[in-house]
XYZ file of N, CA, C and O in Angstrom:
420
model
N 10.770 12.509 -20.610
C 11.855 11.556 -20.611
C 12.260 11.247 -19.177
O 12.246 12.112 -18.314
N 12.605 10.005 -18.931
C 13.095 9.548 -17.638
C 14.527 9.063 -17.850
O 14.795 8.289 -18.771
N 15.455 9.534 -17.017
C 16.846 9.144 -17.189
C 17.370 8.401 -15.962
O 16.889 8.609 -14.844
N 18.346 7.550 -16.200
C 19.006 6.793 -15.140
C 20.446 7.256 -15.008
O 21.097 7.541 -16.018
N 20.932 7.311 -13.787
C 22.360 7.545 -13.585
C 23.088 6.256 -13.950
O 22.474 5.189 -14.083
N 24.379 6.358 -14.095
C 25.181 5.175 -14.401
C 25.029 4.120 -13.310
O 24.891 2.930 -13.595
N 25.019 4.544 -12.050
C 24.867 3.591 -10.931
C 23.509 2.901 -10.971
O 23.399 1.700 -10.736
N 22.459 3.665 -11.259
C 21.119 3.078 -11.334
C 21.042 2.087 -12.492
O 20.475 0.998 -12.350
N 21.603 2.444 -13.635
C 21.577 1.556 -14.805
C 22.307 0.254 -14.502
O 21.822 -0.831 -14.860
N 23.453 0.339 -13.847
C 24.192 -0.892 -13.501
C 23.368 -1.784 -12.580
O 23.323 -3.004 -12.746
N 22.694 -1.183 -11.598
C 21.875 -1.964 -10.669
C 20.694 -2.601 -11.400
O 20.372 -3.766 -11.164
N 20.040 -1.861 -12.276
C 18.919 -2.403 -13.043
C 19.401 -3.568 -13.907
O 18.749 -4.617 -13.967
N 20.538 -3.404 -14.561
C 21.067 -4.483 -15.405
C 21.390 -5.723 -14.584
O 21.121 -6.845 -15.005
N 21.940 -5.531 -13.389
C 22.226 -6.661 -12.504
C 20.931 -7.372 -12.113
O 20.847 -8.604 -12.156
N 19.914 -6.597 -11.741
C 18.639 -7.182 -11.335
C 17.940 -7.846 -12.525
O 17.332 -8.902 -12.384
N 18.048 -7.239 -13.681
C 17.396 -7.787 -14.872
C 18.033 -9.118 -15.280
O 17.345 -10.039 -15.717
N 19.333 -9.237 -15.108
C 20.025 -10.476 -15.423
C 19.502 -11.622 -14.565
O 19.432 -12.765 -15.007
N 19.101 -11.306 -13.343
C 18.579 -12.324 -12.418
C 17.141 -12.722 -12.760
O 16.635 -13.709 -12.234
N 16.482 -11.952 -13.628
C 15.104 -12.253 -14.025
C 15.062 -13.500 -14.904
O 15.960 -13.740 -15.693
N 13.994 -14.246 -14.801
C 13.819 -15.434 -15.640
C 13.407 -15.051 -17.058
O 13.671 -15.789 -18.000
N 12.754 -13.906 -17.243
C 12.235 -13.492 -18.542
C 13.040 -12.306 -19.065
O 12.848 -11.169 -18.644
N 13.926 -12.561 -20.010
C 14.802 -11.524 -20.544
C 14.053 -10.482 -21.364
O 14.585 -9.413 -21.642
N 12.812 -10.743 -21.755
C 12.028 -9.786 -22.543
C 11.468 -8.659 -21.683
O 11.064 -7.625 -22.209
N 11.456 -8.839 -20.379
C 10.899 -7.806 -19.492
C 11.882 -6.652 -19.352
O 13.083 -6.838 -19.265
N 11.312 -5.436 -19.346
C 12.089 -4.204 -19.232
C 11.721 -3.489 -17.935
O 10.734 -3.829 -17.288
N 12.497 -2.481 -17.591
C 12.214 -1.687 -16.394
C 10.983 -0.825 -16.624
O 10.925 -0.069 -17.584
N 9.996 -0.951 -15.762
C 8.814 -0.090 -15.799
C 8.877 0.840 -14.588
O 9.086 0.406 -13.456
N 8.701 2.139 -14.827
C 8.629 3.132 -13.760
C 7.216 3.708 -13.827
O 6.727 4.062 -14.899
N 6.554 3.778 -12.669
C 5.163 4.217 -12.667
C 4.835 4.986 -11.401
O 5.615 5.015 -10.445
N 3.656 5.610 -11.423
C 3.131 6.352 -10.281
C 1.779 5.759 -9.948
O 1.002 5.415 -10.844
N 1.503 5.622 -8.654
C 0.194 5.142 -8.213
C -0.246 5.932 -6.988
O 0.578 6.529 -6.306
N -1.536 5.934 -6.736
C -2.057 6.614 -5.551
C -1.559 5.908 -4.310
O -1.470 4.686 -4.275
N -1.250 6.701 -3.282
C -0.812 6.120 -2.019
C 0.354 6.879 -1.440
O 0.678 7.985 -1.874
N 0.978 6.283 -0.464
C 2.090 6.935 0.202
C 1.609 8.038 1.117
O 0.435 8.390 1.146
N 2.517 8.619 1.850
C 2.132 9.641 2.815
C 1.955 11.015 2.181
O 1.472 11.931 2.825
N 2.294 11.172 0.902
C 2.154 12.472 0.249
C 1.122 12.483 -0.879
O 0.963 13.487 -1.550
N 0.448 11.373 -1.121
C -0.599 11.343 -2.144
C -0.332 10.398 -3.296
O -1.214 9.713 -3.779
N 0.901 10.384 -3.793
C 1.309 9.481 -4.860
C 2.607 8.808 -4.444
O 3.388 9.370 -3.683
N 2.827 7.610 -4.984
C 4.111 6.978 -4.721
C 4.668 6.383 -5.994
O 3.939 6.044 -6.917
N 5.993 6.293 -6.029
C 6.695 5.760 -7.178
C 6.716 4.242 -7.098
O 6.733 3.671 -6.010
N 6.749 3.630 -8.255
C 6.900 2.191 -8.326
C 7.840 1.825 -9.459
O 7.965 2.568 -10.442
N 8.503 0.707 -9.297
C 9.396 0.186 -10.328
C 9.217 -1.324 -10.354
O 9.103 -1.953 -9.300
N 9.193 -1.885 -11.559
C 9.092 -3.331 -11.699
C 9.655 -3.723 -13.051
O 9.974 -2.864 -13.877
N 9.776 -5.006 -13.276
C 10.141 -5.501 -14.598
C 8.861 -5.997 -15.239
O 8.079 -6.718 -14.626
N 8.637 -5.574 -16.485
C 7.369 -5.857 -17.139
C 7.589 -5.926 -18.649
O 8.572 -5.406 -19.175
N 6.630 -6.541 -19.323
C 6.642 -6.572 -20.780
C 6.067 -5.255 -21.299
O 5.147 -4.693 -20.690
N 6.575 -4.761 -22.418
C 6.036 -3.522 -22.991
C 4.568 -3.676 -23.385
O 4.139 -4.740 -23.816
N 3.815 -2.591 -23.211
C 2.414 -2.539 -23.628
C 2.300 -1.567 -24.803
O 3.157 -0.706 -24.994
N 1.242 -1.702 -25.579
C 1.087 -0.934 -26.814
C 1.163 0.575 -26.599
O 1.709 1.298 -27.431
N 0.625 1.087 -25.483
C 0.590 2.538 -25.286
C 1.746 3.074 -24.435
O 1.761 4.252 -24.078
N 2.723 2.236 -24.116
C 3.865 2.683 -23.321
C 4.725 3.699 -24.063
O 4.871 3.636 -25.287
N 5.301 4.597 -23.302
C 6.384 5.439 -23.790
C 7.657 4.694 -23.448
O 7.804 4.204 -22.321
N 8.568 4.589 -24.389
C 9.803 3.830 -24.183
C 10.983 4.786 -24.326
O 11.106 5.483 -25.329
N 11.816 4.818 -23.298
C 13.015 5.642 -23.299
C 14.213 4.728 -23.126
O 14.101 3.662 -22.532
N 15.358 5.170 -23.600
C 16.589 4.443 -23.327
C 17.538 5.383 -22.617
O 17.728 6.527 -23.033
N 18.103 4.896 -21.517
C 19.039 5.689 -20.738
C 20.141 4.785 -20.230
O 19.859 3.752 -19.608
N 21.357 5.145 -20.519
C 22.514 4.363 -20.060
C 22.403 2.894 -20.489
O 22.798 1.986 -19.751
N 21.818 2.649 -21.667
C 21.699 1.294 -22.188
C 20.538 0.491 -21.631
O 20.410 -0.694 -21.906
N 19.669 1.123 -20.845
C 18.519 0.443 -20.242
C 17.237 1.015 -20.851
O 17.069 2.234 -20.904
N 16.344 0.133 -21.301
C 15.046 0.594 -21.770
C 14.141 0.813 -20.565
O 14.073 -0.023 -19.680
N 13.454 1.961 -20.567
C 12.550 2.334 -19.481
C 11.146 2.476 -20.061
O 10.941 3.223 -21.015
N 10.185 1.761 -19.490
C 8.791 1.811 -19.909
C 8.013 2.712 -18.956
O 8.160 2.591 -17.734
N 7.174 3.597 -19.514
C 6.331 4.466 -18.695
C 4.963 4.549 -19.362
O 4.867 4.896 -20.544
N 3.909 4.250 -18.602
C 2.560 4.344 -19.153
C 2.192 5.823 -19.302
O 2.782 6.683 -18.649
N 1.222 6.139 -20.180
C 0.878 7.547 -20.436
C 0.444 8.333 -19.204
O 0.785 9.505 -19.062
N -0.309 7.732 -18.304
C -0.753 8.441 -17.100
C 0.426 8.792 -16.204
O 0.539 9.919 -15.715
N 1.329 7.839 -15.997
C 2.499 8.088 -15.146
C 3.434 9.106 -15.770
O 4.085 9.878 -15.057
N 3.501 9.138 -17.107
C 4.416 10.056 -17.774
C 4.118 11.503 -17.418
O 5.032 12.319 -17.280
N 2.850 11.824 -17.211
C 2.483 13.197 -16.838
C 3.164 13.617 -15.532
O 3.463 14.791 -15.338
N 3.424 12.679 -14.654
C 4.073 12.965 -13.367
C 5.583 12.778 -13.405
O 6.296 13.325 -12.568
N 6.075 11.974 -14.355
C 7.478 11.569 -14.341
C 8.369 12.266 -15.363
O 9.580 12.080 -15.335
N 7.800 13.072 -16.249
C 8.614 13.735 -17.265
C 9.710 14.564 -16.607
O 9.438 15.366 -15.718
N 10.940 14.330 -17.019
C 12.080 15.063 -16.476
C 12.717 14.430 -15.255
O 13.689 14.958 -14.715
N 12.196 13.294 -14.814
C 12.743 12.630 -13.624
C 14.097 11.994 -13.921
O 14.369 11.548 -15.029
N 14.901 11.946 -12.888
C 16.157 11.198 -12.964
C 16.172 10.202 -11.812
O 15.657 10.476 -10.731
N 16.731 9.033 -12.083
C 16.771 7.957 -11.086
C 18.222 7.624 -10.793
O 19.014 7.388 -11.708
N 18.557 7.607 -9.520
C 19.903 7.258 -9.072
C 19.792 6.035 -8.170
O 18.696 5.652 -7.752
N 20.914 5.433 -7.855
C 20.943 4.297 -6.935
C 22.038 4.552 -5.925
O 23.175 4.849 -6.282
N 21.687 4.449 -4.652
C 22.638 4.669 -3.560
C 22.667 3.430 -2.684
O 21.672 3.077 -2.061
N 23.800 2.749 -2.673
C 23.920 1.541 -1.856
C 24.944 1.712 -0.737
O 25.430 0.744 -0.181
N 25.227 2.961 -0.388
C 26.182 3.249 0.676
C 25.639 2.879 2.045
O 24.546 2.319 2.193
N 26.361 3.211 3.068
C 26.011 2.881 4.442
C 24.598 3.328 4.804
O 23.848 2.608 5.447
N 24.227 4.508 4.379
C 22.880 5.021 4.641
C 22.064 5.097 3.361
O 21.103 5.868 3.271
N 22.448 4.293 2.392
C 21.802 4.333 1.081
C 20.330 3.981 1.139
O 19.885 3.179 1.947
N 19.574 4.621 0.275
C 18.131 4.402 0.209
C 17.755 3.485 -0.943
O 16.586 3.306 -1.209
N 18.708 2.965 -1.669
C 18.391 2.183 -2.859
C 18.142 3.129 -4.011
O 18.878 4.094 -4.213
N 17.074 2.896 -4.771
C 16.741 3.764 -5.894
C 16.136 5.059 -5.364
O 15.277 5.042 -4.493
N 16.605 6.176 -5.914
C 16.114 7.496 -5.537
C 15.636 8.209 -6.795
O 16.382 8.309 -7.764
N 14.404 8.687 -6.776
C 13.841 9.394 -7.914
C 13.819 10.881 -7.601
O 13.252 11.304 -6.600
N 14.472 11.644 -8.458
C 14.470 13.104 -8.340
C 13.454 13.613 -9.355
O 13.627 13.440 -10.554
N 12.381 14.216 -8.848
C 11.260 14.611 -9.688
C 11.080 16.130 -9.668
O 10.641 16.691 -8.669
N 11.383 16.809 -10.785
C 11.218 18.261 -10.816
C 9.748 18.699 -10.795
O 9.460 19.874 -10.568
N 8.821 17.760 -10.987
C 7.391 18.081 -11.005
C 6.744 17.995 -9.625
O 5.617 18.456 -9.447
N 7.431 17.409 -8.660
C 6.854 17.211 -7.327
C 6.823 18.531 -6.563
O 7.820 19.243 -6.489
N 5.660 18.843 -6.005
C 5.535 20.046 -5.181
C 6.102 19.806 -3.793
O 6.618 20.709 -3.156
N 5.981 18.565 -3.313
C 6.549 18.190 -2.026
C 6.808 16.690 -2.039
O 6.204 15.955 -2.806
N 7.726 16.260 -1.193
C 8.033 14.835 -1.061
C 8.046 14.467 0.409
O 8.212 15.322 1.278
N 7.890 13.183 0.679
C 7.931 12.743 2.072
C 9.384 12.503 2.473
O 10.283 12.515 1.635
N 9.609 12.248 3.729
C 10.947 12.039 4.247
C 11.663 10.843 3.658
O 12.860 10.837 3.488
N 10.899 9.801 3.321
C 11.527 8.591 2.790
C 11.862 8.728 1.310
O 12.627 7.942 0.766
N 11.281 9.717 0.627
C 11.562 9.940 -0.786
C 10.809 9.022 -1.725
O 11.017 9.040 -2.929
N 9.910 8.204 -1.200
C 9.167 7.246 -2.028
C 7.807 7.778 -2.459
O 7.160 7.191 -3.309
N 7.345 8.884 -1.873
C 6.064 9.433 -2.274
C 6.178 10.942 -2.459
O 7.120 11.573 -1.982
N 5.206 11.508 -3.167
C 5.251 12.919 -3.506
C 3.856 13.459 -3.733
O 2.887 12.724 -3.801
N 3.777 14.762 -3.873
C 2.528 15.444 -4.182
C 2.829 16.486 -5.241
O 3.827 17.083 -5.295
């Protein structure tokens, strides 16, 4: 399961409202790259047949089966303060993360 904080959910809802296609949901995924081996990605996308679908704070979250192996138990927050990093993913499965928090191993 992937969960969103209240702040992250509000930001996703704001961004989703600006989308032209209301059928698209938040997709969270993992791909090769970054300075630690894997990096997180987020986009708005249409659901696919093999997606895992979670609901958190009123937001549907789509995760493909491969990414789910890396993302189970993750929580996503949003920080827009003076030194805010935007979306921050806290991953209990990561052995190490880079300084920017966007990639992990």
